[in-house]
C-alpha positions as CSV (number, residue, x, y, z in Angstrom):
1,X,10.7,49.6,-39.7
2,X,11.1,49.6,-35.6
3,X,12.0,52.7,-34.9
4,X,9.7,55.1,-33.4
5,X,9.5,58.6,-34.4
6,X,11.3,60.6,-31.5
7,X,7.8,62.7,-30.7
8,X,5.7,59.5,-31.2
9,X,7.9,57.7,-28.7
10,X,7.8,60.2,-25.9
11,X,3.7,60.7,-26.0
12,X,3.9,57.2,-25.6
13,X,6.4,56.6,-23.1
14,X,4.7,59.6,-21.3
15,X,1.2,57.8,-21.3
16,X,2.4,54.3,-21.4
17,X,-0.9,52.9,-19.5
18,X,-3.3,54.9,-21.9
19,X,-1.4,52.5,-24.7
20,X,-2.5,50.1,-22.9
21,X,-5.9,50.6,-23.1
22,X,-6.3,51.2,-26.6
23,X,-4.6,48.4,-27.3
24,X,-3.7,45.5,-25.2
25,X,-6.5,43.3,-24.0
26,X,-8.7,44.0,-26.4
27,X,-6.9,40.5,-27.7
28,X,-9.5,38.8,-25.0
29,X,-11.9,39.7,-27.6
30,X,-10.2,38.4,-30.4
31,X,-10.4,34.5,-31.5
32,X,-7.0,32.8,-30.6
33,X,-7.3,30.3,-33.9
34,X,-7.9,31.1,-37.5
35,X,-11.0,28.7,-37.6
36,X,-13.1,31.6,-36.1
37,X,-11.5,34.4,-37.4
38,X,-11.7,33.2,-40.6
39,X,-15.6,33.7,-39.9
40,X,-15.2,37.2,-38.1
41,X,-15.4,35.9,-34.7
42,X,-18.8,34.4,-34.8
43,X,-18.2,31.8,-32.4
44,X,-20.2,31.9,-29.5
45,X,-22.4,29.1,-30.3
46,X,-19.3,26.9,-32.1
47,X,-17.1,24.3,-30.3
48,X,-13.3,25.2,-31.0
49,X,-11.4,23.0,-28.8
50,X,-9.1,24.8,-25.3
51,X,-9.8,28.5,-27.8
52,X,-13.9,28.2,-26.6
53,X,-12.7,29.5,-23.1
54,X,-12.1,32.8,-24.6
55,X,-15.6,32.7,-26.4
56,X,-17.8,30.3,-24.5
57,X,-16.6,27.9,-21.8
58,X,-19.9,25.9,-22.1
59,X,-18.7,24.9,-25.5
60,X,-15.9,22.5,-23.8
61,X,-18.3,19.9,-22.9
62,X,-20.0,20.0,-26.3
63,X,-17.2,19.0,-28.0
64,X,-17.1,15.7,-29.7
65,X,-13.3,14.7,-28.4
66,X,-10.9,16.3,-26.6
67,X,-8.0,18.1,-27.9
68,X,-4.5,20.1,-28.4
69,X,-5.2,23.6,-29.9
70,X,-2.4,26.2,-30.9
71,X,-2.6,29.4,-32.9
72,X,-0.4,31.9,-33.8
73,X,-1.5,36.0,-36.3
74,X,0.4,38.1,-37.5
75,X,-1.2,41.2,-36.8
76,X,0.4,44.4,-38.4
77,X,3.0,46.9,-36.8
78,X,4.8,43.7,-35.8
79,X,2.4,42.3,-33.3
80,X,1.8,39.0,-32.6
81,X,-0.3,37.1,-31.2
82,X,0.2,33.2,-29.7
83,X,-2.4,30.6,-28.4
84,X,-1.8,27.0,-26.9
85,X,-4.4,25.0,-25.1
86,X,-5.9,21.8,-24.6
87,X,-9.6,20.2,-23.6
88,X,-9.5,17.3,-21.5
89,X,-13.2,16.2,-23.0
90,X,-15.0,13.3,-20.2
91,X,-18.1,12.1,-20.8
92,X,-20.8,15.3,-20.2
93,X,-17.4,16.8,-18.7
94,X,-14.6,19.4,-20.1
95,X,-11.8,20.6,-18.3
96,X,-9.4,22.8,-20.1
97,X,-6.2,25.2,-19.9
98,X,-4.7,27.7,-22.3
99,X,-3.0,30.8,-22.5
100,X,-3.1,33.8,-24.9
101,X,-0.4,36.2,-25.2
102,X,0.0,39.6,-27.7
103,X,2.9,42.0,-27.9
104,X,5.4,43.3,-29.8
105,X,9.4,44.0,-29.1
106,X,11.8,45.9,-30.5
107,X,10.9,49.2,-29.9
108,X,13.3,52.0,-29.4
109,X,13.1,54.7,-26.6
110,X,13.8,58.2,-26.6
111,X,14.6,61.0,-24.3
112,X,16.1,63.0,-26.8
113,X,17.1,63.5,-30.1
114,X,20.3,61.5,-31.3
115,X,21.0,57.8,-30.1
116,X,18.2,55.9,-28.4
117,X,18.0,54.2,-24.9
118,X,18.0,51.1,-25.7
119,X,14.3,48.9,-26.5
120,X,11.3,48.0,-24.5
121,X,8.4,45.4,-25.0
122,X,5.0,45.5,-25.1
123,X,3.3,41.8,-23.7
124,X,-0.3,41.2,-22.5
125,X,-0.1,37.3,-21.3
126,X,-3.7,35.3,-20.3
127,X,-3.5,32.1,-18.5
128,X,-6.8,30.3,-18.0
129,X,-8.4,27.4,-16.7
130,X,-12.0,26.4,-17.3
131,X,-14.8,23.8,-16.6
132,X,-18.2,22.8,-18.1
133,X,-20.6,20.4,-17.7
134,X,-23.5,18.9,-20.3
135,X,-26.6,19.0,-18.2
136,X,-28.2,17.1,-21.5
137,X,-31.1,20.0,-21.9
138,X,-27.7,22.6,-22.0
139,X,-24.6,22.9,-21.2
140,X,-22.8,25.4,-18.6
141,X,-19.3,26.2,-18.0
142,X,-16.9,29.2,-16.2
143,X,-13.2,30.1,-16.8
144,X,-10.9,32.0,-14.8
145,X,-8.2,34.2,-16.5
146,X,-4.6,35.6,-14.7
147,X,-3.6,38.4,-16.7
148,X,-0.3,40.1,-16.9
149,X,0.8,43.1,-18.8
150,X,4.0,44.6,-19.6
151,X,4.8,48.0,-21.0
152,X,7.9,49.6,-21.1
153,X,9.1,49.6,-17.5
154,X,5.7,49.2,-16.2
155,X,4.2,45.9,-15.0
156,X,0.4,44.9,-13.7
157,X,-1.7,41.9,-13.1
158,X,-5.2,41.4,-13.2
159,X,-7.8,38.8,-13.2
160,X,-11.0,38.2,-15.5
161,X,-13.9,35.6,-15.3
162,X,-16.0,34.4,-18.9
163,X,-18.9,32.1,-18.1
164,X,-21.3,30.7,-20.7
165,X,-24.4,28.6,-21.6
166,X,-24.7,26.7,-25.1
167,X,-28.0,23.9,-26.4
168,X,-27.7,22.1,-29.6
169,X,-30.6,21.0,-31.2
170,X,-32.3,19.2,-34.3
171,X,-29.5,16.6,-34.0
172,X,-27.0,19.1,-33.6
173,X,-27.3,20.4,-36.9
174,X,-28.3,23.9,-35.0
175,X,-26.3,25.3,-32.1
176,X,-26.8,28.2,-30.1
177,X,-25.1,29.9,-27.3
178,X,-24.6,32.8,-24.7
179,X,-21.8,34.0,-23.0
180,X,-20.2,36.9,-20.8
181,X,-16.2,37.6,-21.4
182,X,-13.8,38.9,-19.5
183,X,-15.4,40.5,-16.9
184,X,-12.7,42.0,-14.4
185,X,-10.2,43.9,-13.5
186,X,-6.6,45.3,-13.4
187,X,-4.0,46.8,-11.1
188,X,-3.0,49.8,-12.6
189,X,-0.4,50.3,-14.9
190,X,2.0,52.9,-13.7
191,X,-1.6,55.8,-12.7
192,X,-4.5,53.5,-14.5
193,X,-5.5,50.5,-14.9
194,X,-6.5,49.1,-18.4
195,X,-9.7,48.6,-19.3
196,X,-11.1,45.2,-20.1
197,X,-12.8,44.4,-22.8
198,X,-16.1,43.1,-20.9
199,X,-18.7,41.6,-24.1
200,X,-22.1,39.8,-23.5
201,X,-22.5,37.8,-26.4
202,X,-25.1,35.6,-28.2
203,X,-24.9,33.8,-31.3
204,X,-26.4,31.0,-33.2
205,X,-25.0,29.0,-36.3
206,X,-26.6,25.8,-38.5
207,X,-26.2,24.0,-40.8
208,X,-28.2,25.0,-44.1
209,X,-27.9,22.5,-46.6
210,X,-26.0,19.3,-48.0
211,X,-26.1,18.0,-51.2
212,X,-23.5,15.4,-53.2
213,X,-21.9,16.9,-56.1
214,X,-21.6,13.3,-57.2
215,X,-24.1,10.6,-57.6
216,X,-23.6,8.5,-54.9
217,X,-23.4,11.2,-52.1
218,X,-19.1,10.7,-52.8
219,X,-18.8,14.0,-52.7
220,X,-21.1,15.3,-50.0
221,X,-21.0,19.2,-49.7
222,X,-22.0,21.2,-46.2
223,X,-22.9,25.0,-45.9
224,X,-23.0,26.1,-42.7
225,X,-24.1,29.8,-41.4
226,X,-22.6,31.6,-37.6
227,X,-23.8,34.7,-36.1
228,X,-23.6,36.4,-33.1
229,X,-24.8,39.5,-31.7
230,X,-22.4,41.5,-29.2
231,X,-23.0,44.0,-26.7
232,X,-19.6,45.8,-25.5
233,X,-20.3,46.2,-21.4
234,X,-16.8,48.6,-21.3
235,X,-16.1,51.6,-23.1
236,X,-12.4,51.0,-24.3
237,X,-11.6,54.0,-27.2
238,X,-11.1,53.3,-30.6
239,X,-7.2,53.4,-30.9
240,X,-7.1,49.1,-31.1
241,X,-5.1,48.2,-33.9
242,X,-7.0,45.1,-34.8
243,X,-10.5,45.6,-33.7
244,X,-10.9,49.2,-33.5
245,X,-13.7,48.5,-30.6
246,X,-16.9,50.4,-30.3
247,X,-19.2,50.6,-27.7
248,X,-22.2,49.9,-30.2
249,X,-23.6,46.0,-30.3
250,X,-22.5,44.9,-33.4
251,X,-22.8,41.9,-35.7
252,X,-20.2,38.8,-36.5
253,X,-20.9,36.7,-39.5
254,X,-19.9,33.5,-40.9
255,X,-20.4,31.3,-43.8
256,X,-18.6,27.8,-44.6
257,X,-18.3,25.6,-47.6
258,X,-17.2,22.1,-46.4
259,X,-16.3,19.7,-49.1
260,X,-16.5,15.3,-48.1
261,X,-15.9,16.4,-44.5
262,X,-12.3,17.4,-45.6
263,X,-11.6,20.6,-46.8
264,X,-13.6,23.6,-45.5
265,X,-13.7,27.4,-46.8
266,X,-15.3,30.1,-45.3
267,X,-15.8,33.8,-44.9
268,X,-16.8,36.2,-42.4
269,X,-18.7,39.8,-42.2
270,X,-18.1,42.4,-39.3
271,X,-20.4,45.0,-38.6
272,X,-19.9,48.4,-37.7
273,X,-15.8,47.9,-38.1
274,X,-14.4,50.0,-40.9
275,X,-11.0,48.8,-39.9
276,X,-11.2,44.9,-41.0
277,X,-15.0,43.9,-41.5
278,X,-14.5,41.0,-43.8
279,X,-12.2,38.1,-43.3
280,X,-11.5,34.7,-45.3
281,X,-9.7,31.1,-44.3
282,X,-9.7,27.4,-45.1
283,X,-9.1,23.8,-43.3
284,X,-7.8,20.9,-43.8
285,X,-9.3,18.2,-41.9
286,X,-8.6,14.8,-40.7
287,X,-9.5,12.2,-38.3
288,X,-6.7,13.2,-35.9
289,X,-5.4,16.7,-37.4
290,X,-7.1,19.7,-38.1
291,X,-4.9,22.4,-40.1
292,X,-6.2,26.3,-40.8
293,X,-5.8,29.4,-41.8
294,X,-7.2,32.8,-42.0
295,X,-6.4,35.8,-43.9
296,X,-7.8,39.4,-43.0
297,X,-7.4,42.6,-45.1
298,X,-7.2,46.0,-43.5
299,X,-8.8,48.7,-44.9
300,X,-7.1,51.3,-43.3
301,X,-3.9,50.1,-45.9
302,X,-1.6,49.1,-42.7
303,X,-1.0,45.5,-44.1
304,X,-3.2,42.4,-44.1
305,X,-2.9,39.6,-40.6
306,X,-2.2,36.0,-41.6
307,X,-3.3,33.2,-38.8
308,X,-2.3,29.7,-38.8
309,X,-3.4,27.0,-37.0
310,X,-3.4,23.5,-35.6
311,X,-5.7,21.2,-33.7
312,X,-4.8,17.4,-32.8
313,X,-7.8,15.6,-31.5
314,X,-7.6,12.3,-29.4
């Protein structure tokens, strides 16, 4: 159901930029494709194709080919969220564009009680372009974001830079990176400006163990582990509807089964995040075509977000 209570519509046609805030770009800080959410967002220190600008541009040049990545959640109260990208991968080099967009339309405005106004739009759009460079000893790369939001009548742009370092070691089997997101800043929107989501993350992810569940080593089977540490740099209040934020470092977790190099399951483990702290997805994986999904359950009761995605390498 779209239509807005009439008192809940005017508090929030009244305070349209304070929306904003406790929603809106806290996307930035949400993985674009379901193969990280499916492993609560612990991907700092994991290549993800044109989607590691948003988590680690240094990523881009550790990438073993370059790609086309697109994503799109369903996120509850009719928000959406839609990703596109690609990775132009050369040699030690990585060049790569994407956007990011979230919003939801449909809503119906009220001045007063009886027949409505019509219906406005919430959008918060991220176009970004990014480059990194494999030094050998590490890798370094910077992105550059546009950012436009939209909200009710109201319109602002804004800019935000992520920049990042990432080393793999012991034959890649262990990665680790660091990284600083969205650091910017917006017009305002209408008599504030919304708050960015501004992170410094680290994280590190491995993989554990393989063993064949077949003689032969037919059936060869991978765990793999992910975590990162965060450490929120802007206060941004808890009214996000899908990451509740806090201004507390926190943990992301990950854990993935991946079965002949083919099918991969996984799970994922948020701390500090009462809202939606555990998460679930699978793959499907071929030489040229990556399929996933994710599935996360909110707590709260307010429905559960289904993300599906696609990666074509070449």
């Amino acid at each position: 159901m779209r239509k807005l209570l009439f008192a809940l519509t005017i508090l929030l046609i009244s305070s349209a930029p304070l929306f904003a805030q406790g929603s809106g770009f806290q996307v930035l800080g949400i993985s674009p494709m379901p193969s990280s959410l499916s492993k609560a967002d612990a991907n700092t220190s994991v290549p993800e194709g044109a989607a590691s600008i948003y988590s680690n541009p240094a990523l881009l040049a550790l990438s073993d080919y370059s790609s086309i990545d697109a994503g799109y959640s369903f996120w509850i109260a009719n928000l959406t969220h839609g990703f596109g990208g690609v990775n132009f991968k050369n040699d030690k080099r990585a060049i790569a564009f994407a956007f990011y967009t979230a919003g939801a339309s449909d809503y119906e405005q009220y001045d007063r009680p009886g027949e409505s106004n019509g219906t406005f739009s919430i959008q918060h759009i991220s176009i970004s372009g990014a480059y990194a460079h494999d030094f050998g000893l590490f890798s370094l790369g910077a992105a550059f974001q546009f950012l436009n939001e939209q909200n009710y009548t109201y319109r602002a742009n804004g800019y935000a830079f992520n920049a990042g370092i990432a080393r793999n070691f012991v034959d890649d089997r262990v990665r680790t990176g660091l990284s600083i997101t969205n650091a910017g800043e917006m017009q305002k929107l209408n008599v504030e400006a919304t708050e960015l989501p501004t992170s410094l993350k680290a994280g590190v992810s491995a993989d554990v163990v393989q063993f064949s569940a077949s003689p032969g080593d037919e059936l060869p089977i991978l765990i793999s582990a992910y975590l990162d540490y965060a450490h929120p740099l802007s206060k941004t209040e808890d009214r996000d509807y899908a990451d509740y934020s806090k201004t507390d470092p926190y943990l992301n977790m990950g854990l993935s089964l991946t079965i002949a190099e083919t099918v991969q399951v996984s799970g994922g483990y948020k701390t500090q995040n009462n809202v939606r702290p555990v998460s679930f997805g699978a793959e499907f994986i071929t030489n040229d075509i990556t399929v996933n999904y994710a599935i996360i359950p909110f707590n709260t009761g307010y429905g559960t977000v289904h993300s599906i995605g696609l990666q074509y390498k070449f």
